[in-house]
Short mmCIF file of C-alpha atoms and ligand atoms in Angstrom, two decimals:
data_model
loop_
_atom_site.label_atom_id
_atom_site.label_comp_id
_atom_site.label_asym_id
_atom_site.label_seq_id
_atom_site.Cartn_x
_atom_site.Cartn_y
_atom_site.Cartn_z
CA MET A 1 28.73 -27.94 -17.87
CA ILE A 2 26.77 -26.49 -14.91
CA LYS A 3 23.66 -24.79 -16.22
CA ALA A 4 22.27 -21.46 -15.11
CA ALA A 5 18.76 -21.03 -13.96
CA SER A 6 16.47 -20.07 -16.80
CA ARG A 7 15.04 -17.08 -14.85
CA THR A 8 18.43 -15.46 -15.28
CA HIS A 9 17.84 -15.42 -19.01
CA ASN A 10 14.94 -13.18 -18.61
CA PHE A 11 16.93 -9.92 -18.16
CA THR A 12 19.98 -8.16 -19.18
CA TYR A 13 21.67 -5.32 -17.29
CA ALA A 14 22.60 -3.14 -20.23
CA ILE A 15 24.58 -0.55 -18.14
CA ARG A 16 27.25 -3.00 -17.14
CA ASN A 17 26.95 -5.27 -20.22
CA ILE A 18 27.85 -2.60 -22.66
CA VAL A 19 30.97 -1.94 -20.71
CA GLY A 20 32.29 -5.35 -21.95
CA GLU A 21 32.36 -4.08 -25.40
CA ALA A 22 34.30 -0.96 -24.30
CA LYS A 23 36.86 -3.00 -22.38
CA LYS A 24 37.52 -5.24 -25.41
CA LEU A 25 38.28 -2.12 -27.49
CA GLU A 26 40.36 -0.69 -24.42
CA ALA A 27 42.39 -3.82 -24.63
CA GLN A 28 43.15 -3.29 -28.27
CA GLY A 29 44.46 0.17 -27.20
CA LYS A 30 41.49 2.38 -27.94
CA LYS A 31 41.11 5.22 -25.56
CA ILE A 32 37.50 5.07 -24.04
CA THR A 33 35.56 8.01 -22.72
CA TYR A 34 32.98 6.59 -20.22
CA LEU A 35 29.72 8.44 -20.11
CA ASN A 36 27.81 5.48 -18.90
CA ILE A 37 28.50 5.16 -15.22
CA GLY A 38 25.96 6.40 -12.67
CA ASP A 39 28.67 6.98 -10.05
CA PRO A 40 30.23 10.40 -9.44
CA VAL A 41 33.39 9.02 -8.00
CA PRO A 42 35.18 7.99 -11.12
CA TYR A 43 34.59 11.58 -12.20
CA GLY A 44 36.50 13.13 -9.40
CA PHE A 45 33.75 13.51 -6.85
CA GLN A 46 34.21 12.05 -3.34
CA PRO A 47 32.05 11.71 -0.06
CA PRO A 48 32.25 14.66 2.22
CA PRO A 49 35.02 14.55 4.81
CA HIS A 50 32.59 14.43 7.86
CA LEU A 51 31.18 11.13 6.54
CA ILE A 52 34.57 9.56 5.99
CA GLU A 53 35.67 10.59 9.41
CA ALA A 54 32.52 8.89 10.81
CA VAL A 55 33.34 5.70 9.10
CA ASN A 56 37.02 5.76 10.01
CA LYS A 57 36.05 6.42 13.70
CA ALA A 58 33.67 3.62 13.73
CA ILE A 59 36.39 1.23 12.53
CA LYS A 60 38.94 2.60 15.01
CA ASP A 61 36.48 2.43 17.80
CA GLY A 62 35.91 -1.37 17.10
CA MET A 63 32.39 -1.23 15.52
CA ASN A 64 33.47 -4.11 13.31
CA GLY A 65 31.07 -6.85 14.35
CA TYR A 66 27.66 -7.39 12.96
CA SER A 67 24.97 -4.79 13.66
CA PRO A 68 21.40 -5.58 14.35
CA SER A 69 19.87 -6.83 11.08
CA VAL A 70 17.71 -3.70 10.73
CA GLY A 71 20.81 -1.49 11.22
CA ILE A 72 22.32 0.62 14.02
CA LEU A 73 19.68 2.68 15.99
CA ALA A 74 21.55 5.98 15.36
CA ALA A 75 21.25 5.68 11.66
CA ARG A 76 17.55 4.56 11.90
CA GLU A 77 16.94 7.53 14.20
CA ALA A 78 18.60 9.93 11.82
CA VAL A 79 16.61 8.70 8.82
CA ALA A 80 13.41 9.11 10.87
CA ARG A 81 14.25 12.59 11.95
CA GLU A 82 15.13 13.67 8.58
CA SER A 83 11.84 12.19 7.17
CA CYS A 84 9.72 13.93 9.77
CA SER A 85 11.36 17.18 8.85
CA ARG A 86 10.13 16.58 5.31
CA GLY A 87 6.48 15.68 6.20
CA VAL A 88 6.99 11.85 6.45
CA ASN A 89 5.92 11.00 9.89
CA ILE A 90 7.82 7.77 10.73
CA THR A 91 9.91 6.51 13.68
CA ALA A 92 13.13 4.64 13.82
CA GLU A 93 10.93 1.39 13.93
CA ASP A 94 9.74 2.09 10.40
CA VAL A 95 13.43 2.26 9.08
CA ILE A 96 15.57 -0.67 7.97
CA ILE A 97 19.20 -0.22 6.86
CA THR A 98 20.25 -2.21 3.90
CA SER A 99 23.09 -2.66 1.46
CA GLY A 100 22.17 0.33 -0.72
CA ALA A 101 18.71 0.94 -2.05
CA SER A 102 19.18 -2.08 -4.24
CA GLU A 103 19.10 -4.52 -1.39
CA ALA A 104 16.06 -2.67 0.09
CA ALA A 105 14.13 -3.19 -3.24
CA ASP A 106 15.26 -6.77 -3.34
CA ILE A 107 14.12 -7.59 0.14
CA VAL A 108 10.84 -5.75 -0.23
CA LEU A 109 9.83 -7.34 -3.57
CA GLY A 110 11.13 -10.82 -2.36
CA SER A 111 8.96 -10.51 0.68
CA MET A 112 5.86 -9.40 -1.21
CA LEU A 113 5.33 -11.10 -4.53
CA GLU A 114 4.15 -14.63 -5.65
CA ILE A 115 5.12 -15.98 -9.08
CA GLY A 116 2.98 -14.14 -11.69
CA ASP A 117 2.17 -11.18 -9.49
CA GLU A 118 2.42 -7.85 -11.45
CA VAL A 119 4.39 -4.75 -10.69
CA LEU A 120 4.03 -1.47 -12.63
CA VAL A 121 7.52 -0.20 -13.49
CA PRO A 122 8.43 3.10 -15.29
CA THR A 123 9.68 2.86 -18.86
CA PRO A 124 12.35 4.02 -19.39
CA GLY A 125 13.56 3.03 -16.07
CA TYR A 126 16.39 1.91 -13.99
CA PRO A 127 16.71 -1.85 -14.73
CA LEU A 128 17.16 -3.07 -11.12
CA TYR A 129 13.39 -3.55 -10.93
CA THR A 130 13.22 -5.58 -14.09
CA ALA A 131 16.07 -7.77 -12.92
CA ILE A 132 14.51 -8.44 -9.38
CA LEU A 133 11.10 -9.27 -10.98
CA ALA A 134 12.62 -11.63 -13.35
CA LYS A 135 14.42 -13.46 -10.55
CA LEU A 136 11.21 -13.70 -8.59
CA GLY A 137 9.09 -14.94 -11.60
CA ALA A 138 6.94 -11.91 -11.06
CA LYS A 139 5.70 -9.84 -14.05
CA GLU A 140 7.00 -6.43 -14.94
CA VAL A 141 4.35 -4.20 -16.48
CA PRO A 142 5.99 -1.26 -18.02
CA TYR A 143 4.17 2.15 -17.96
CA LEU A 144 5.16 4.88 -20.12
CA LEU A 145 7.24 8.05 -19.29
CA ASP A 146 6.16 10.56 -21.90
CA PRO A 147 9.17 12.15 -23.82
CA ASN A 148 6.69 14.69 -25.17
CA ASN A 149 5.82 15.72 -21.62
CA ASN A 150 9.20 16.09 -20.01
CA TRP A 151 9.24 12.40 -19.32
CA GLU A 152 6.39 12.56 -16.78
CA PRO A 153 4.59 9.41 -16.13
CA SER A 154 1.58 8.72 -18.37
CA ILE A 155 -1.26 8.61 -15.85
CA GLU A 156 -3.57 6.92 -18.60
CA ALA A 157 -0.97 4.30 -19.16
CA ILE A 158 -0.79 3.50 -15.35
CA GLN A 159 -4.54 3.33 -15.07
CA ALA A 160 -4.92 1.14 -18.13
CA SER A 161 -2.29 -1.37 -16.94
CA ILE A 162 -3.91 -2.31 -13.67
CA THR A 163 -5.19 -5.88 -13.45
CA GLU A 164 -6.26 -8.10 -10.56
CA LYS A 165 -2.71 -9.27 -10.27
CA THR A 166 -1.16 -5.82 -9.82
CA ARG A 167 0.42 -5.64 -6.28
CA ALA A 168 2.68 -2.49 -6.55
CA ILE A 169 3.87 0.48 -8.52
CA VAL A 170 7.44 1.62 -8.73
CA ILE A 171 8.02 5.51 -8.81
CA ILE A 172 11.60 6.64 -9.52
CA ASN A 173 11.78 10.30 -8.73
CA PRO A 174 13.97 12.05 -9.69
CA ASN A 175 14.34 9.47 -12.51
CA ASN A 176 17.12 7.51 -13.93
CA PRO A 177 17.65 7.45 -17.00
CA THR A 178 15.68 10.69 -17.89
CA GLY A 179 16.63 13.09 -14.99
CA ALA A 180 12.94 14.05 -14.79
CA VAL A 181 11.49 15.36 -11.56
CA TYR A 182 7.70 14.58 -11.44
CA SER A 183 5.10 17.24 -10.83
CA ARG A 184 3.18 17.15 -7.53
CA GLU A 185 0.00 16.84 -9.37
CA ASN A 186 1.13 13.59 -11.10
CA LEU A 187 2.37 12.13 -7.97
CA LEU A 188 -1.08 12.78 -6.29
CA LYS A 189 -2.85 11.14 -9.29
CA ILE A 190 -0.67 8.15 -8.94
CA LEU A 191 -1.48 7.91 -5.13
CA GLN A 192 -5.21 8.13 -6.05
CA ILE A 193 -4.79 5.17 -8.40
CA ALA A 194 -2.85 3.19 -5.88
CA GLU A 195 -5.49 3.82 -3.31
CA GLN A 196 -8.35 2.66 -5.63
CA ALA A 197 -6.38 -0.48 -6.71
CA GLY A 198 -4.97 -1.40 -3.31
CA LEU A 199 -1.31 -1.13 -4.54
CA VAL A 200 1.85 -0.72 -2.40
CA VAL A 201 3.82 2.33 -3.74
CA LEU A 202 7.47 1.67 -4.07
CA ALA A 203 9.25 5.10 -4.06
CA ASP A 204 12.82 5.15 -5.26
CA GLU A 205 13.96 8.43 -4.13
CA VAL A 206 17.80 7.91 -4.10
CA TYR A 207 18.33 11.30 -6.07
CA TRP A 208 15.83 13.47 -4.07
CA ARG A 209 18.23 16.19 -3.05
CA MET A 210 19.98 16.14 -6.31
CA THR A 211 17.73 18.69 -8.30
CA TYR A 212 18.22 21.93 -9.99
CA GLY A 213 15.03 23.50 -8.37
CA GLU A 214 13.24 22.52 -5.30
CA PRO A 215 14.08 18.96 -3.90
CA ALA A 216 11.64 16.28 -5.18
CA PRO A 217 8.85 16.09 -2.52
CA PRO A 218 8.74 12.66 -0.86
CA ILE A 219 5.64 10.92 -2.24
CA ALA A 220 5.20 9.57 1.33
CA SER A 221 4.50 13.25 2.38
CA LEU A 222 1.57 13.49 -0.06
CA VAL A 223 -0.19 10.42 1.04
CA ASN A 224 -3.28 9.94 3.27
CA ASP A 225 -3.39 6.99 5.82
CA SER A 226 -4.77 4.49 3.39
CA VAL A 227 -1.90 3.93 0.89
CA PRO A 228 1.11 1.98 2.04
CA VAL A 229 4.38 3.48 0.79
CA ILE A 230 7.87 2.02 0.95
CA THR A 231 10.57 4.52 0.12
CA PHE A 232 14.08 3.55 -0.91
CA GLU A 233 17.06 5.96 -0.28
CA SER A 234 20.80 5.67 0.26
CA LEU A 235 24.09 7.37 0.72
CA SER A 236 25.18 6.35 -2.86
CA LYS A 237 24.26 9.41 -4.84
CA ILE A 238 23.42 12.35 -2.49
CA TYR A 239 26.45 11.70 -0.33
CA LEU A 240 28.58 10.51 -3.19
CA ALA A 241 29.45 7.21 -1.52
CA PRO A 242 28.08 4.35 -3.75
CA GLY A 243 30.78 2.00 -2.95
CA TRP A 244 29.92 1.92 0.91
CA ARG A 245 26.60 0.25 0.04
CA VAL A 246 24.48 2.02 2.59
CA GLY A 247 20.81 2.46 1.91
CA TRP A 248 17.51 2.04 3.65
CA MET A 249 13.83 1.57 3.35
CA LYS A 250 11.20 3.61 5.12
CA LEU A 251 7.85 2.16 5.80
CA SER A 252 4.97 4.74 5.68
CA ASN A 253 1.52 3.63 6.81
CA ALA A 254 2.95 0.65 8.42
CA HIS A 255 -0.33 -0.31 9.87
CA LEU A 256 -1.47 -1.27 6.41
CA MET A 257 1.31 -3.82 5.81
CA LYS A 258 1.91 -5.50 9.19
CA GLU A 259 2.20 -9.12 7.70
CA LEU A 260 4.56 -7.84 4.95
CA ILE A 261 6.70 -6.12 7.51
CA VAL A 262 7.09 -9.32 9.49
CA ALA A 263 8.30 -10.98 6.26
CA ILE A 264 10.67 -8.14 5.47
CA ARG A 265 12.26 -8.37 8.95
CA LYS A 266 12.60 -12.12 8.53
CA MET A 267 14.37 -11.64 5.22
CA ALA A 268 16.64 -8.92 6.74
CA ASP A 269 17.53 -11.26 9.63
CA ALA A 270 18.49 -14.01 7.22
CA ARG A 271 21.21 -11.82 5.54
CA LEU A 272 22.51 -10.72 9.17
CA CYS A 273 23.10 -7.00 8.43
CA SER A 274 24.47 -4.59 5.87
CA ALA A 275 28.19 -3.51 6.30
CA CYS A 276 28.31 -2.07 9.76
CA PRO A 277 31.10 0.76 9.82
CA PRO A 278 29.58 2.67 6.85
CA GLN A 279 26.22 2.74 8.69
CA TYR A 280 27.96 5.23 11.05
CA ALA A 281 28.03 7.78 8.14
CA VAL A 282 24.19 7.87 8.07
CA ALA A 283 23.71 10.23 11.08
CA ALA A 284 26.86 12.17 10.31
CA GLY A 285 25.54 12.79 6.81
CA LEU A 286 21.84 13.28 7.36
CA ASP A 287 22.28 15.49 10.43
CA GLY A 288 25.43 17.26 9.12
CA ASP A 289 26.24 20.10 6.83
CA HIS A 290 25.01 19.83 3.27
CA SER A 291 26.89 22.79 1.78
CA TYR A 292 29.10 20.47 -0.14
CA LEU A 293 26.03 19.58 -2.30
CA ALA A 294 25.48 23.13 -3.54
CA ASP A 295 28.99 23.08 -4.81
CA VAL A 296 28.43 19.66 -6.51
CA MET A 297 25.02 20.69 -7.89
CA GLN A 298 26.64 23.92 -9.46
CA LYS A 299 29.13 21.69 -11.14
CA PHE A 300 26.47 19.23 -12.36
CA LYS A 301 24.21 22.14 -13.54
CA GLU A 302 26.98 23.58 -15.84
CA ARG A 303 27.62 20.09 -17.27
CA ARG A 304 23.91 19.49 -17.78
CA ASP A 305 23.53 22.80 -19.55
CA ILE A 306 26.43 22.05 -21.88
CA THR A 307 25.02 18.64 -22.69
CA TYR A 308 21.49 19.94 -23.34
CA ASN A 309 22.66 22.86 -25.52
CA ARG A 310 25.30 20.80 -27.52
CA ILE A 311 22.93 17.97 -28.19
CA ASN A 312 20.08 20.15 -29.34
CA ALA A 313 22.55 21.98 -31.60
CA ILE A 314 23.32 18.61 -33.44
CA ASP A 315 21.34 18.24 -36.57
CA GLY A 316 19.24 15.06 -36.10
CA MET A 317 19.41 14.92 -32.40
CA ASN A 318 17.39 16.25 -29.49
CA CYS A 319 16.77 16.06 -25.87
CA THR A 320 14.65 17.58 -23.08
CA LEU A 321 16.07 19.48 -20.11
CA PRO A 322 16.41 17.28 -17.08
CA ASN A 323 15.79 18.82 -13.73
CA GLY A 324 17.54 16.26 -11.50
CA ALA A 325 20.14 13.43 -10.99
CA PHE A 326 23.09 13.52 -13.49
CA TYR A 327 21.49 11.82 -16.59
CA LEU A 328 19.94 13.12 -19.74
CA MET A 329 18.08 10.94 -22.30
CA ALA A 330 19.01 12.14 -25.93
CA GLN A 331 17.52 10.94 -29.19
CA VAL A 332 19.06 10.27 -32.58
CA GLU A 333 16.18 10.96 -34.88
CA ARG A 334 17.28 8.87 -37.92
CA LEU A 335 18.68 5.47 -37.34
CA HIS A 336 18.36 4.49 -40.90
CA GLY A 337 17.25 0.94 -39.93
CA ALA A 338 19.71 0.29 -37.24
CA THR A 339 18.73 -0.31 -33.52
CA ASP A 340 19.66 2.10 -30.79
CA GLU A 341 22.25 -0.40 -29.53
CA GLN A 342 23.88 -0.65 -32.95
CA PHE A 343 24.12 3.11 -33.01
CA ILE A 344 25.70 3.22 -29.66
CA LEU A 345 28.16 0.27 -30.42
CA SER A 346 29.14 1.96 -33.72
CA LEU A 347 29.61 5.31 -31.97
CA LEU A 348 31.87 3.52 -29.53
CA LYS A 349 33.79 1.84 -32.13
CA GLU A 350 34.46 5.03 -34.08
CA THR A 351 34.98 7.42 -31.31
CA GLY A 352 35.68 5.57 -28.10
CA ILE A 353 32.65 7.44 -26.50
CA LEU A 354 30.44 5.13 -24.35
CA PHE A 355 26.69 5.87 -23.81
CA VAL A 356 23.96 3.47 -22.95
CA HIS A 357 21.27 2.66 -25.44
CA GLY A 358 17.65 3.49 -24.42
CA SER A 359 16.42 -0.13 -24.90
CA GLY A 360 18.59 -1.05 -21.95
CA PHE A 361 16.12 1.01 -19.95
CA GLY A 362 12.95 -0.27 -21.96
CA THR A 363 12.49 2.15 -24.71
CA LYS A 364 11.90 0.88 -28.24
CA ALA A 365 15.09 -0.02 -29.97
CA GLU A 366 13.92 1.96 -33.05
CA ASP A 367 13.15 5.12 -31.15
CA GLY A 368 16.87 5.93 -30.92
CA TYR A 369 17.22 7.06 -27.34
CA PHE A 370 20.42 6.83 -25.30
CA ARG A 371 21.44 7.91 -21.95
CA ILE A 372 24.18 10.28 -21.28
CA VAL A 373 26.01 10.58 -17.82
CA TYR A 374 27.14 14.11 -18.01
CA LEU A 375 29.53 13.97 -15.08
CA PRO A 376 32.91 14.54 -16.74
CA GLU A 377 34.52 17.96 -16.78
CA PRO A 378 33.21 20.55 -19.25
CA TYR A 379 36.26 20.47 -21.53
CA ILE A 380 35.88 16.68 -21.89
CA LEU A 381 32.09 17.08 -22.58
CA HIS A 382 32.89 19.65 -25.32
CA GLN A 383 35.19 17.27 -27.00
CA VAL A 384 32.68 14.44 -26.71
CA TYR A 385 29.89 16.48 -28.31
CA ASP A 386 32.28 17.61 -31.18
CA GLN A 387 32.88 13.98 -31.85
CA VAL A 388 29.25 12.97 -31.49
CA ALA A 389 28.24 15.85 -34.05
CA GLU A 390 30.82 14.57 -36.41
CA PHE A 391 29.79 11.01 -36.03
CA VAL A 392 26.06 11.72 -36.64
CA LYS A 393 26.96 13.71 -39.80
CA HIS A 394 28.52 10.50 -41.20
CA TRP A 395 26.17 8.02 -39.62
CA PRO A 396 24.52 7.05 -42.97
CA SER A 397 27.91 5.87 -44.11
CA TYR A 398 28.65 3.87 -40.99
CA VAL A 399 25.25 2.30 -40.84
CA THR A 400 25.71 0.04 -43.79
CA ALA A 401 28.62 -1.57 -42.05
CA THR A 402 26.67 -1.83 -38.77
CA VAL A 403 23.25 -3.26 -39.72
C1 PLP B 501 17.07 4.93 -9.60
C2 PLP B 501 18.06 4.25 -8.86
N1 PLP B 501 17.78 3.37 -7.80
C3 PLP B 501 18.68 2.76 -7.16
C4 PLP B 501 20.04 2.73 -7.55
C5 PLP B 501 20.99 1.90 -6.68
O1 PLP B 501 21.27 2.50 -5.61
P1 PLP B 501 22.10 1.96 -4.40
O2 PLP B 501 23.58 2.26 -4.71
O3 PLP B 501 21.66 2.68 -3.15
O4 PLP B 501 21.98 0.40 -4.25
C6 PLP B 501 20.59 3.50 -8.56
C7 PLP B 501 21.75 3.51 -8.97
O5 PLP B 501 22.18 4.01 -10.11
C8 PLP B 501 19.48 4.31 -9.27
O6 PLP B 501 19.76 5.02 -10.23
#
């Protein structure tokens, strides 16, 4: 039997793993309602036509070879242009196009960390960072996002977690799984800590335009010239095109990370390039009309409000109002000795509704959090919350069979 490397034992990717359980039930004939997928496409959303045309045209025009490993110039220039318009003064030289924000994070962390180096990661947080750090033999140091303060990062927790080995801090804003959009004040405090401790700020801003108020300010726009910031963005969420795998990194204060950037470029060279034709959608998207998004956000807002109101109306459940992305963290207040995962699996078995347990994002199993993707149509959401309310009412009787 061929063995797997032990570093792969150090993480699980709950979002996809839990789908395995749902698929088993589906194979037995159970109807599953998926509220676990961070992808708007299965819920009826599609990339705007002008992006699709740009990709089609690129293929028809013969742009089917490798691109430069840092990406096509038109895409890099468009990213730089948009960044400058948001107060992040970079040029195309500071942009590298990647296979989604995921590859950008993988390349940066792989270029930066030695075994045992520490990286501060938000908890709850999107598990990509945990997975990459486990692969690299680096240490994830979780910092708390506070459910009693709209899931804002706990500045004290960040400060207290810094050691001599801390190299970077990951900020996910707007956040997955909480949907929180952080206050400018907290972002400034984090920058201050990063400056004092000599950290690189890794800013995951893939949802930045997807907010219900003002767009989230880029943390790189708040920085002085002494904190290095690497921002990850992509077409996946804002342009509703996750399957195209187009993202990028933006290097702010590049003068502070010259050696790192040489390493990043070397790593980018080694994987040749990201898929070439979809890169042509970057300039089309960033320079183009964004009115489609107002429509999308209006739909999301209705679905968020239904979710928020219906969850809070269930006896024994609560949640806070998210301000961005398309996720909401709910809490079941009485687990009666079960774990959050047991609760979610039991709910799945009884109702066919699939959420992701909070411990998959780093919350404590006994805290009872779970993430809802509220992208389905309103009538489906109402049916879902009717069933969840009924399930919670009878949870004490299910729990004995579960634990
Ligand atoms: C916070 C966050 N970062 C990154 C990603 C991955 O983005 P991409 O598709 O650009 O790789 C996701 C996907 O769900 C996410 O939620």
